[in-house]
Coordinates of C-alpha atoms in Angstrom, one line a residue:
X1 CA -54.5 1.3 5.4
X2 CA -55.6 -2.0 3.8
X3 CA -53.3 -3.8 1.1
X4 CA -56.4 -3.1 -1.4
X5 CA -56.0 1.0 -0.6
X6 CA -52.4 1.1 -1.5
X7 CA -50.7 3.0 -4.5
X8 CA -49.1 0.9 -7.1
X9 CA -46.6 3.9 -7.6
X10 CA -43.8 4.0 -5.6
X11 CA -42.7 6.7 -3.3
X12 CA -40.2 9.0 -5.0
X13 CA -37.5 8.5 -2.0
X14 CA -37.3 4.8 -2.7
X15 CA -33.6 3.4 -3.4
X16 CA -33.6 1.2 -6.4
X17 CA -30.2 0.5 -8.5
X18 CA -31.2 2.8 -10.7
X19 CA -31.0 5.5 -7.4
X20 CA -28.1 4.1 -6.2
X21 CA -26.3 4.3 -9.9
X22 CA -27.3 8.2 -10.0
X23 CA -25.4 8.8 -6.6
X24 CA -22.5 7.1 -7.6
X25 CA -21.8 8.5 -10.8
X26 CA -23.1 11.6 -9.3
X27 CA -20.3 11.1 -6.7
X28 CA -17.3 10.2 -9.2
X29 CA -18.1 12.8 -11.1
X30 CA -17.1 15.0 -8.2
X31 CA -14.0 12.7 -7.0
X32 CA -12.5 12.9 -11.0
X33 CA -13.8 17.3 -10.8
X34 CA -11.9 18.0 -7.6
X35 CA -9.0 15.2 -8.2
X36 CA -10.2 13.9 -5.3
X37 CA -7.6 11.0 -5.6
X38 CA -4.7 12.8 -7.1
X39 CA -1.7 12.7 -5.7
X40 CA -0.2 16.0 -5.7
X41 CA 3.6 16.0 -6.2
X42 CA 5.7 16.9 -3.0
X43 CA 7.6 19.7 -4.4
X44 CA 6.9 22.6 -7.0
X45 CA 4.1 24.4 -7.7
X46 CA 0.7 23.2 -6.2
X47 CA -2.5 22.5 -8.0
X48 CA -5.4 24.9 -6.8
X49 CA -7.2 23.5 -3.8
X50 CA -4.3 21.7 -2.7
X51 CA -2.2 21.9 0.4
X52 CA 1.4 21.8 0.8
X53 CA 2.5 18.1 1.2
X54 CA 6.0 18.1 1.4
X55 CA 5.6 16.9 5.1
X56 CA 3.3 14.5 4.4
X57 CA 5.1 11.1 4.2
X58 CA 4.6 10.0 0.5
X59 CA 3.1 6.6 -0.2
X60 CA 2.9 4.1 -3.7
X61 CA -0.1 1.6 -3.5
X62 CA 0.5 -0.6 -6.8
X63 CA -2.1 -3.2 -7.4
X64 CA -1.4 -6.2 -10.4
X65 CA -2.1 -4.7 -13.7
X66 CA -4.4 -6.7 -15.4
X67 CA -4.2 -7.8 -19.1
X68 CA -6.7 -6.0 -21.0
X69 CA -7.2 -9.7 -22.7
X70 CA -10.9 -9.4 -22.9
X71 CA -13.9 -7.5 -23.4
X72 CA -13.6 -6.2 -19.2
X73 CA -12.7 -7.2 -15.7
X74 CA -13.9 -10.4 -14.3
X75 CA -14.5 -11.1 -10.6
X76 CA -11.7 -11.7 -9.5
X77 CA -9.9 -8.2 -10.7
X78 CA -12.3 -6.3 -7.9
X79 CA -11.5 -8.9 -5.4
X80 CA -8.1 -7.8 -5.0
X81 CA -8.3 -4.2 -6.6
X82 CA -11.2 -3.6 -3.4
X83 CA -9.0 -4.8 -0.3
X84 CA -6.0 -2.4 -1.7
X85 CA -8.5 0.5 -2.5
X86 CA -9.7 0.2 1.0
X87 CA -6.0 0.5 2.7
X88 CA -5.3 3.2 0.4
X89 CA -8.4 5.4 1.7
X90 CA -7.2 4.5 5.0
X91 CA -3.9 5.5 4.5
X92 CA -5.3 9.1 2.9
X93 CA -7.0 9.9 5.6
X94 CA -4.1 8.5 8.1
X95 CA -2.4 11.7 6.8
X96 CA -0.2 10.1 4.3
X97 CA 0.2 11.1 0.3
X98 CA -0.8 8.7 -1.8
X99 CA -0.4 7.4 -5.1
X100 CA -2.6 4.7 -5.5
X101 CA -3.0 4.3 -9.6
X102 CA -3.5 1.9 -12.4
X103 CA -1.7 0.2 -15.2
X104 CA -3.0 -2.1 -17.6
X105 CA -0.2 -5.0 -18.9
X106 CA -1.0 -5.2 -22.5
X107 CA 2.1 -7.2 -23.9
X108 CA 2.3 -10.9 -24.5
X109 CA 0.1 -13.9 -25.6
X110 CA -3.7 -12.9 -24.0
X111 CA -3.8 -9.7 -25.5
X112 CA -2.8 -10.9 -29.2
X113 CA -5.0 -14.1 -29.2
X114 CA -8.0 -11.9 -27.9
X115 CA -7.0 -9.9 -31.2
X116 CA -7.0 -13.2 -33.5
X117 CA -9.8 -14.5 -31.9
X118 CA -12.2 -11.4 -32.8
X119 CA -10.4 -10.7 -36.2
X120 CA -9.4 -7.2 -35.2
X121 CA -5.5 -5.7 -34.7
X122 CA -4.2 -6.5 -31.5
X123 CA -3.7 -1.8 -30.7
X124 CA -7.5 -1.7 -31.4
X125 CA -8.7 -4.6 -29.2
X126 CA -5.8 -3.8 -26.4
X127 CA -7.0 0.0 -26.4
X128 CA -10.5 -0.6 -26.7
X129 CA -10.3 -3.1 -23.8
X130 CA -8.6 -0.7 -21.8
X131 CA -10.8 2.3 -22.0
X132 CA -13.6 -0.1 -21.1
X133 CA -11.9 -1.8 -18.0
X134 CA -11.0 2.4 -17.1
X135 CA -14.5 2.7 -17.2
X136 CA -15.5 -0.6 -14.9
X137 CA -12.8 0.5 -12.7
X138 CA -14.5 4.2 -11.9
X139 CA -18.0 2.3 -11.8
X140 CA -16.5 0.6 -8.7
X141 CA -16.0 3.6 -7.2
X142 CA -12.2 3.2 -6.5
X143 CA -9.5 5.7 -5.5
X144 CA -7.2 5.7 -8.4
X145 CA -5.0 8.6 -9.5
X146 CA -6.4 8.5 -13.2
X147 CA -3.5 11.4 -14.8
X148 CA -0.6 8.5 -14.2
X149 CA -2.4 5.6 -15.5
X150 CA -0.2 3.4 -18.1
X151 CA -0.3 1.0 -20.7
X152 CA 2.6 -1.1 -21.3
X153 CA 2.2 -0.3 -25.2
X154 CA 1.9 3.1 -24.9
X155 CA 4.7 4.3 -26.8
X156 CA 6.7 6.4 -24.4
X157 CA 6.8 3.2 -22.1
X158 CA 7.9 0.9 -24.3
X159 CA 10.9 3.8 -25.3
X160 CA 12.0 3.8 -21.7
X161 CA 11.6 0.3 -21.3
X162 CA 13.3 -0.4 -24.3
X163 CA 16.3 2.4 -22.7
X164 CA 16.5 0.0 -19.3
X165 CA 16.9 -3.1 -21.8
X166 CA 19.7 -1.4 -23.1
X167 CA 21.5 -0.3 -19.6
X168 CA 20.7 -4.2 -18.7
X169 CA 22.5 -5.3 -21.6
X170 CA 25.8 -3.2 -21.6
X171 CA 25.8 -4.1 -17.5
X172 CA 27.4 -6.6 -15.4
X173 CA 27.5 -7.5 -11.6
X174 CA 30.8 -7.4 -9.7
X175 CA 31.0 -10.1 -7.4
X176 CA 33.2 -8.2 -5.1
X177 CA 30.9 -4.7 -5.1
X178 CA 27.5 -7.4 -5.8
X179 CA 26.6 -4.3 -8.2
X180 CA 26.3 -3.6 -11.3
X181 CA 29.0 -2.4 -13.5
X182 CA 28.5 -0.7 -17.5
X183 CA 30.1 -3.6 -19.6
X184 CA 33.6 -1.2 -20.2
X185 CA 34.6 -1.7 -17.2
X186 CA 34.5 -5.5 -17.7
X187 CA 36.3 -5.0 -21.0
X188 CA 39.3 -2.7 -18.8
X189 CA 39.9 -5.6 -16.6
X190 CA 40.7 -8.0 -19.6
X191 CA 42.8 -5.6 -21.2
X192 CA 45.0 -5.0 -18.4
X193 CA 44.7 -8.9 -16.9
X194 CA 43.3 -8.0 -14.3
X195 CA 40.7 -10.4 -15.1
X196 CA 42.0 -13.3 -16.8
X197 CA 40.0 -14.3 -20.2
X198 CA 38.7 -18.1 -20.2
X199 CA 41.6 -19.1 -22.2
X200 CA 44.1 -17.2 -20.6
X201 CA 44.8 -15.4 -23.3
X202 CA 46.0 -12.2 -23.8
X203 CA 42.5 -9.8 -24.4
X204 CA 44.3 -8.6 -27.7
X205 CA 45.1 -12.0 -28.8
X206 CA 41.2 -13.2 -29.1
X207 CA 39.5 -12.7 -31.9
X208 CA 36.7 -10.2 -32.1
X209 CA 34.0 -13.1 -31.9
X210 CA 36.2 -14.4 -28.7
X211 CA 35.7 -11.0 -27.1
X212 CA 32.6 -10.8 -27.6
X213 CA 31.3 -14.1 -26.3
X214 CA 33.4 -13.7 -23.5
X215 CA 31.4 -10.1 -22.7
X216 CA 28.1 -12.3 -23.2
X217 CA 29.0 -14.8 -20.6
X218 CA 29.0 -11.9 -17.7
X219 CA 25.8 -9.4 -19.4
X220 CA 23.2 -9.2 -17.5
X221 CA 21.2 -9.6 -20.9
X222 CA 22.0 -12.0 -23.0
X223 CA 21.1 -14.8 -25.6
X224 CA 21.0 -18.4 -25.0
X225 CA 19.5 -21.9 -26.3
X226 CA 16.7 -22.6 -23.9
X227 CA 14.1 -25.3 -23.3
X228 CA 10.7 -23.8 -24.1
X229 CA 6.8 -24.3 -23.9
X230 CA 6.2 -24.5 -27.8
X231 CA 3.0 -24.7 -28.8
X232 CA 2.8 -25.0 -32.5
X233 CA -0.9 -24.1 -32.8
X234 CA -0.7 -21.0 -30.9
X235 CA 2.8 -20.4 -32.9
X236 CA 4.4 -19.3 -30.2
X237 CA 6.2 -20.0 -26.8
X238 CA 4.1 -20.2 -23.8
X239 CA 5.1 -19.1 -20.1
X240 CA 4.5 -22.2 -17.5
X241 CA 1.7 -20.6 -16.0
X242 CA 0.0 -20.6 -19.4
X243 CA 0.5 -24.5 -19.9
X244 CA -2.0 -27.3 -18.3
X245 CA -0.7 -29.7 -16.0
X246 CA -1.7 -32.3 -18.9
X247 CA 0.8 -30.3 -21.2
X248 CA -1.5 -28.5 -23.2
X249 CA -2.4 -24.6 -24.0
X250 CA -4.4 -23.4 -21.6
X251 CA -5.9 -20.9 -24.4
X252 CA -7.5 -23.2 -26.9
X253 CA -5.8 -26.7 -25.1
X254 CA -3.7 -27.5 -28.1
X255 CA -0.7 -29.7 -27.1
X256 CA 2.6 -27.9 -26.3
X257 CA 6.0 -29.5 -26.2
X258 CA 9.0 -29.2 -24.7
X259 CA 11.8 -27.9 -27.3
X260 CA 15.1 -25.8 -27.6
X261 CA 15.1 -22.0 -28.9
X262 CA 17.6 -19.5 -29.0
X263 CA 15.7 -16.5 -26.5
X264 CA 16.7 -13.6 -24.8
X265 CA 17.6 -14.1 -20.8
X266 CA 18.1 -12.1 -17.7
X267 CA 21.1 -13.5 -15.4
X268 CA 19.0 -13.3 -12.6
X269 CA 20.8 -16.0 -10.7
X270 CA 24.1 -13.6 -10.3
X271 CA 21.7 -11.8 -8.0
X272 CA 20.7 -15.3 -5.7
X273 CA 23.2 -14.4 -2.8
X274 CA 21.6 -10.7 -2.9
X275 CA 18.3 -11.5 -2.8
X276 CA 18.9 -13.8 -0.2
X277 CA 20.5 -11.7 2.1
X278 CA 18.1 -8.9 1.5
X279 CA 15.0 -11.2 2.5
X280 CA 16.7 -10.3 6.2
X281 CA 15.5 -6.4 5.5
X282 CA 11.8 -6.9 4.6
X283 CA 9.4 -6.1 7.0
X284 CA 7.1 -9.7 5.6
X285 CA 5.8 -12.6 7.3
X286 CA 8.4 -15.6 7.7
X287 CA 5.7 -18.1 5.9
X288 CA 6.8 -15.7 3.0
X289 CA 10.2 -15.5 3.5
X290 CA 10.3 -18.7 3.5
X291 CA 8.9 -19.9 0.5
X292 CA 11.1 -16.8 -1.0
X293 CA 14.4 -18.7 0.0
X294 CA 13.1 -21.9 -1.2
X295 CA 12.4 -20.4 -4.8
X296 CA 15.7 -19.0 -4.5
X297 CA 16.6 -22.8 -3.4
X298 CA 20.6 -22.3 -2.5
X299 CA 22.3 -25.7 -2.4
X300 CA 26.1 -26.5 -1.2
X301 CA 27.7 -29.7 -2.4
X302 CA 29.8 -30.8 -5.0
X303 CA 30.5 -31.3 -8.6
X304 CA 31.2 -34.8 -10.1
X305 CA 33.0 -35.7 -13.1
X306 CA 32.1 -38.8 -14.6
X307 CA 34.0 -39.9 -17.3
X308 CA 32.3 -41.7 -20.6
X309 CA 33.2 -45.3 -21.1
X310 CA 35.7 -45.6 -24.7
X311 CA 35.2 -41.6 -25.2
X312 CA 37.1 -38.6 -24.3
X313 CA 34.0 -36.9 -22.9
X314 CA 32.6 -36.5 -19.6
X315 CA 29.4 -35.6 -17.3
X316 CA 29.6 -33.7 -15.0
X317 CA 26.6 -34.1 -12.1
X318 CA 25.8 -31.8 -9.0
X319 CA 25.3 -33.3 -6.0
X320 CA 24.4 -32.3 -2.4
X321 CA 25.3 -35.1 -0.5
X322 CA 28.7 -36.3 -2.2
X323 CA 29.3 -38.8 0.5
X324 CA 27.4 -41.0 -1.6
X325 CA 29.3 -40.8 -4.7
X326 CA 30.3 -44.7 -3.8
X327 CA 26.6 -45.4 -4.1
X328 CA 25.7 -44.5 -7.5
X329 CA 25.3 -47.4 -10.0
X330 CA 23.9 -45.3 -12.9
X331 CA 23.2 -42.1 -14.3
X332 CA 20.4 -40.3 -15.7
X333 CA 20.4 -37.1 -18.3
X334 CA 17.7 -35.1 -19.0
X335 CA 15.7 -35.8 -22.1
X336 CA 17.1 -32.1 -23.1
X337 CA 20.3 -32.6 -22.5
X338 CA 22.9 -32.2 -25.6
X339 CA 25.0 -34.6 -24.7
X340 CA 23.0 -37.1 -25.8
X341 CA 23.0 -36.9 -29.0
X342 CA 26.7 -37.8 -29.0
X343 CA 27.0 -40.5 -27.0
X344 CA 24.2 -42.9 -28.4
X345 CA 25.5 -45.6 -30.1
X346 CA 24.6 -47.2 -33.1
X347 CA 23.6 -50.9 -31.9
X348 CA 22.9 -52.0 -27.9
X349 CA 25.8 -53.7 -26.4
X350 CA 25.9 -57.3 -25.5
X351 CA 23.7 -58.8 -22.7
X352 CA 21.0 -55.6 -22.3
X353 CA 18.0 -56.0 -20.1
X354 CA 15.1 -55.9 -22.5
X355 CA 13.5 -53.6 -20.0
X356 CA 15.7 -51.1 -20.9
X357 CA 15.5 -51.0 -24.3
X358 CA 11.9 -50.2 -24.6
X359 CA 11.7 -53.1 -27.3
X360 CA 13.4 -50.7 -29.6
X361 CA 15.7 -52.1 -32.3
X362 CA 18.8 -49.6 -31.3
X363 CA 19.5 -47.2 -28.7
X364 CA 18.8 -44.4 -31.2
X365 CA 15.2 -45.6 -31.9
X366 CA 14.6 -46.0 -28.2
X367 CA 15.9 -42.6 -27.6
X368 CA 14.3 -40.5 -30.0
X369 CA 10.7 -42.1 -29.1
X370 CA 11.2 -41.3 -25.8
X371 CA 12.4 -37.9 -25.5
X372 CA 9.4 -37.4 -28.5
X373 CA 7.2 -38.5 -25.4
X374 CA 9.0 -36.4 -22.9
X375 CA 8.6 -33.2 -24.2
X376 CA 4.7 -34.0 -24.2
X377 CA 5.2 -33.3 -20.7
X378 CA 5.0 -30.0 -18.7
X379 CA 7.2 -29.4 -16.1
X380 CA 5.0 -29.2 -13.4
X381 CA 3.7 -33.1 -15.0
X382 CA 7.5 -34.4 -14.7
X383 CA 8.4 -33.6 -11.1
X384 CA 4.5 -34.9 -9.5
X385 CA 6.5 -37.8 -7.0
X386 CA 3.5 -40.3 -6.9
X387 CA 3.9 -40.4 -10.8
X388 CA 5.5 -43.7 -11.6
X389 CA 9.1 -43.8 -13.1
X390 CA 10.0 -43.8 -16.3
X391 CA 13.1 -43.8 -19.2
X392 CA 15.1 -45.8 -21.5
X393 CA 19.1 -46.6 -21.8
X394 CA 20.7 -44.3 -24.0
X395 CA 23.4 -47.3 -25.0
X396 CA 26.1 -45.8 -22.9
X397 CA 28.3 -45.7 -19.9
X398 CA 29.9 -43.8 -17.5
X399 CA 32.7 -44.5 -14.8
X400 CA 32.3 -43.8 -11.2
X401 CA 34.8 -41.4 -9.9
X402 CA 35.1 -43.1 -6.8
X403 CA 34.4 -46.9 -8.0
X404 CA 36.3 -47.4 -11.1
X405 CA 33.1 -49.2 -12.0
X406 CA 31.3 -48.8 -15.2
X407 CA 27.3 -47.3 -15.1
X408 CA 24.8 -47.0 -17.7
X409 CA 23.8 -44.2 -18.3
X410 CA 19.6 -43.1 -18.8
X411 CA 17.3 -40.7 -19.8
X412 CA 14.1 -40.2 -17.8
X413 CA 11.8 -37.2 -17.7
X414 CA 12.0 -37.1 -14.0
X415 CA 15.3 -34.8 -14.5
X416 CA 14.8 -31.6 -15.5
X417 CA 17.2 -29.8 -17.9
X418 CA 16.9 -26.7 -15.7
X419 CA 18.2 -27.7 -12.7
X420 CA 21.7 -28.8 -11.8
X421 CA 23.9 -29.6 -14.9
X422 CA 20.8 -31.7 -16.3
X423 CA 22.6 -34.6 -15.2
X424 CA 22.3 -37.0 -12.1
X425 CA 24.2 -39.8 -10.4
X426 CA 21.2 -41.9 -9.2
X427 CA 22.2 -43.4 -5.6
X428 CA 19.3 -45.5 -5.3
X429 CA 19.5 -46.8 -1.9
X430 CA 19.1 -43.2 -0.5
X431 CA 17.5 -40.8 -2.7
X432 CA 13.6 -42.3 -3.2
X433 CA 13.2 -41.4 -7.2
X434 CA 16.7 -42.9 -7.3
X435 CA 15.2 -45.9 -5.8
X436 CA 12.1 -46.3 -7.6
X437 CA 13.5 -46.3 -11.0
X438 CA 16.1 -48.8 -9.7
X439 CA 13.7 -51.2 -9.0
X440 CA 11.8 -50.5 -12.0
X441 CA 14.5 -51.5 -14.3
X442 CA 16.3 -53.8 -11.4
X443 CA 19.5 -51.7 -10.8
X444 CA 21.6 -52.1 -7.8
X445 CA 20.8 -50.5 -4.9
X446 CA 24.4 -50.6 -2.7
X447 CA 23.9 -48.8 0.9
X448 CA 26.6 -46.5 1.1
X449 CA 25.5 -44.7 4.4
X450 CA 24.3 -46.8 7.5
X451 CA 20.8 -45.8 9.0
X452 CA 20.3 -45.5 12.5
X453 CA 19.3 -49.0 13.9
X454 CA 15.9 -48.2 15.1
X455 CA 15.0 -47.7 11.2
X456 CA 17.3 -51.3 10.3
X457 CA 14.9 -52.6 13.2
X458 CA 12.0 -51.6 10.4
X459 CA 13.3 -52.0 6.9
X460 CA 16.0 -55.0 7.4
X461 CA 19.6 -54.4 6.6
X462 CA 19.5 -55.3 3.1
X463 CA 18.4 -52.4 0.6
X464 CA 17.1 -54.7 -1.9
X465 CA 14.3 -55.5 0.4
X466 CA 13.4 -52.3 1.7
X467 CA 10.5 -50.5 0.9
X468 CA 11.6 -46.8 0.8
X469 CA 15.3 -45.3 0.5
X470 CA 16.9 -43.9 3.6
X471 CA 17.9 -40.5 2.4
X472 CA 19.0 -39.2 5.9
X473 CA 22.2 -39.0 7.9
X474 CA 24.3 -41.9 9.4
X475 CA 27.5 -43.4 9.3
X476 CA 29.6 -43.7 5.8
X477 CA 29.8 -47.5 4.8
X478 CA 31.1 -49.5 1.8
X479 CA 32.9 -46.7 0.6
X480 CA 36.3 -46.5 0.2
X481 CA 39.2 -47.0 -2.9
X482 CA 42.9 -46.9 -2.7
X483 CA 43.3 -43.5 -2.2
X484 CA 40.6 -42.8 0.2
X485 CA 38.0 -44.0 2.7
X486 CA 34.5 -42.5 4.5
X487 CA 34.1 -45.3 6.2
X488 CA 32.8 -45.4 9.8
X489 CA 32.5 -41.2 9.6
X490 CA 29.4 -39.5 10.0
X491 CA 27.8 -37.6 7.1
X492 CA 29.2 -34.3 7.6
X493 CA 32.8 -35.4 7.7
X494 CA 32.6 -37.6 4.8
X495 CA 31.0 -34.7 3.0
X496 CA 34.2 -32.6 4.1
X497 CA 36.7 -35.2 2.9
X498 CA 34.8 -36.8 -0.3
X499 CA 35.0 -32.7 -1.7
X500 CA 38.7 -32.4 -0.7
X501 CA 39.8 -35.7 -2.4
X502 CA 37.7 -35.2 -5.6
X503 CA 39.6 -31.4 -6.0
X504 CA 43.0 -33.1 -5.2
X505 CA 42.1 -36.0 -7.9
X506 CA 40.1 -33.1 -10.2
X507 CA 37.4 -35.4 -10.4
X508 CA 35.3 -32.7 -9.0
X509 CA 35.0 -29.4 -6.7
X510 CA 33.0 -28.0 -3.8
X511 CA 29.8 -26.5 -5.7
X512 CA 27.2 -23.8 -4.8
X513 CA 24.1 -24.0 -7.2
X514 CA 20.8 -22.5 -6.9
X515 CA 17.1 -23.3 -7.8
X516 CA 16.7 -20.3 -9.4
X517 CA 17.2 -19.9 -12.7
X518 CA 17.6 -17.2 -15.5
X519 CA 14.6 -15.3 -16.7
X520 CA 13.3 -16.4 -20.5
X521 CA 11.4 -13.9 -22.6
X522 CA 9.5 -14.8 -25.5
X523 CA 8.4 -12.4 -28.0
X524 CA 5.0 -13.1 -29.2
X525 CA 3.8 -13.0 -33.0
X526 CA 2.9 -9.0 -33.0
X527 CA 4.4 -7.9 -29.9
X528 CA 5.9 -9.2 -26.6
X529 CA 8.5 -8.1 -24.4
X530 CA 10.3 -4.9 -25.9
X531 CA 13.4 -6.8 -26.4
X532 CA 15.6 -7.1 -29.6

């Protein structure tokens, strides 16, 4: 047939989208009829058209809910949701029962600013959102188990997990059983001294506002002053994830700053060992595992007290290789830390480097501007290595524990108020930040633990010349007081006998500490987190 003889109708078997829409509503339709995808309980009485399952090996598929933030899904929702829909059919027709369903995480700072942003109640955009993403989700075509879909704002699942908040908070773990115990039992032990109070107190004798803040120290729930992302645009606290690595909102990019609030926290970290352990039981791929154990981040070392120069205070420090403790020549605090707003003095002492003074009248001035500056700064900003080194002297001093010497003491916003005690003793010659910001602010940099000579050969044997700090293993040097000496021991013996002198002195103790920390909730403006 020639082109010209050709109808300009098309055939009526042709598949368009608007063909290939028909058959796949025409298809859900029937999956949603016959419950194609539901699950069917393995026990009790059976749905018609379904067989018996109990022998069928039960299986939960649980996808990431997503936040019903904006008018629908986005690509990247079916690029996940797809692969886990596929395994899912596969494991249905494997033989297996499954519960593959959805849930639809409607708490927390998306949801609400959607709401502000379209001038509506934060319900009526969450619920409207959510019927329409239900409806994107069933266009797809995926195998979902519609009857036991959530919403984390439905109101019978904020009661139960308002109910589990509850249990959290009148629980703590046993460190002998590693489980968790209802808060009573916690309260028996005082009573009868089997646990001693921190005082040593009778239980009786402490008041009722001892008691109780001696209960809060072990719940598993409790309330604490915090560092937070504050944004005070937004008027609330943001999670890291939802701040820019130039410190700003990443809804609307208004600046957020670093400041202390009283929030609620889970003691997660009682459960580091635990989880630890337990990594050995997963059936997962080591990369995983591994990056699991460094989150977790168990350290051993020791604790370091330093005592304040003319004050009855002290710092204490955390360290991981206290065979150095010779080594440190100063100190630095987090911008955060409390501390430092007692220890500032009122005028700079005689004979300061004007590069530590930022060309601020007193320490106070210098101080204040820089932790203003600081909390500018996300996390994620403070600890980028390549970022060059900055901070000012707070005014005061410290003595080394193992020196007798005096050491001023810093603030610099590459120590983070969340790990550690907040607190460092910078041994510059072998820790590189240490190093950096000694030569910054020209600070001594002592080698307290010999290299091997092939890396002498390179760098020279004096530390003030070398171009990097040696933070390996070697042989203890320069280190040793009247009552003890490392010298001439290798790294792990000097570790050994540094911890054992500093608990005999109680200048310190052996240490475990974790990079892990407790879990901070925020409530948001209208709704968050179904905590107190």
């Amino acid at each position: 047939m020639a082109l010209s003889e050709r109808s300009d109708e098309a055939p009526p078997y042709r598949y368009t989208a608007e063909l290939a829409g028909e058959m796949a509503r025409r298809w859900q339709d029937r999956w949603e009829a016959e419950g194609t995808f539901f699950a069917p309980n393995p026990t009790g009485p059976l749905a018609s058209g379904f067989e018996r399952v109990a022998d069928r090996q039960p299986l939960y598929v649980l996808d990431m809910f997503p936040y019903p933030s904006g008018a629908g899904l986005h690509v990247g929702h079916p690029l996940g949701f797809i692969a886990t829909d596929v395994w899912a059919r596969y494991k249905r027709m494997a033989g297996f029962n499954v519960l593959h369903t959805m849930g639809y995480d409607a708490f927390g700072l998306p949801a609400e600013q959607y709401a502000i942003d379209t001038g509506q109640h934060p319900r009526t955009t969450t619920e409207d959102n959510i019927a329409n993403m239900r409806r994107q989700l069933r266009a797809l075509g995926l195998g979902h188990d519609s009857r036991r879909s959530v919403a984390t704002t439905d109101l019978p699942f904020v009661r139960w997990t308002q109910w589990i908040f509850l249990l959290i908070f009148n629980s703590w773990l046993d460190p002998i059983t590693k489980q968790a115990r209802p808060i009573e039992d916690l309260v028996a032990q005082f009573e009868s001294g089997e646990r001693p109070t921190p005082d040593e107190r009778a239980w009786s004798a402490l008041s009722k506002i001892e008691q109780r803040l001696a209960l809060d120290a072990h719940r598993l729930a409790y309330i604490d002053e915090a560092p937070v992302n504050w944004c005070p645009a937004l008027g609330t606290v943001l999670a890291n994830e939802e701040v820019t690595a130039e410190g700003r909102s990443d809804r609307g990019n208004f600046p957020v700053y670093r400041r202390p609030l009283r929030q609620w926290m889970l003691r997660i970290t009682a459960y580091a060992d635990r989880l630890l352990d337990d990594l050995d039981r997963l059936d997962w791929p080591q990369p995983i595992k591994l990056m699991q154990r460094n989150w977790i981040g168990r350290s051993e070392g020791a604790s370091a007290r330093f005592p304040l120069v003319g004050d009855a205070g002290w710092i204490d420090v955390f360290t991981t290789r206290p065979d150095t403790l010779f080594g440190a020549t100063y100190m630095v605090l987090a911008p955060e830390h409390p501390l430092i707003d007692f220890i500032v003095p009122s005028m700079w002492p005689a004979g300061v480097s004007p590069a530590w003074t930022a060309a601020a009248a007193t320490p106070r001035q210098a101080v204040d501007a820089y932790r203003r500056q600081a909390s500018t700064k996300s996390e994620i900003e403070r600890q980028v290595e390549s970022r060059a080194k900055t901070g000012v002297f707070t005014g005061a001093y410290a003595t080394n524990p193992c020196t007798g010497q005096p050491i001023p003491i810093f603030i610099a916003d590459y120590v983070l108020m969340g790990y550690g005690t907040g607190a460092i003793m910078a041994v510059p010659a072998h820790d590189q930040r240490d190093f950096e910001f000694a030569r910054r602010f020209g600070l001594p940099i002592p080698m307290v633990v010999r290299p091997p000579d092939i890396w002498l050969e390179q760098h020279g044997p004096d530390p003030d010349a070398w171009d990097e700090a040696y933070t390996g293993e070697g042989i203890a040097t320069a280190s040793a007081n009247a009552d003890i000496s490392l010298d001439g021991k290798p790294t792990a013996d000097a570790k050994r006998d540094i911890i054992a002198w500093l608990e005999r002195t109680g200048a310190g103790r052996s240490t475990v500490t974790y990079k892990l920390r407790d879990w901070l909730f925020s409530r948001q403006r209208y709704w968050g987190e179904p905590f107190p």
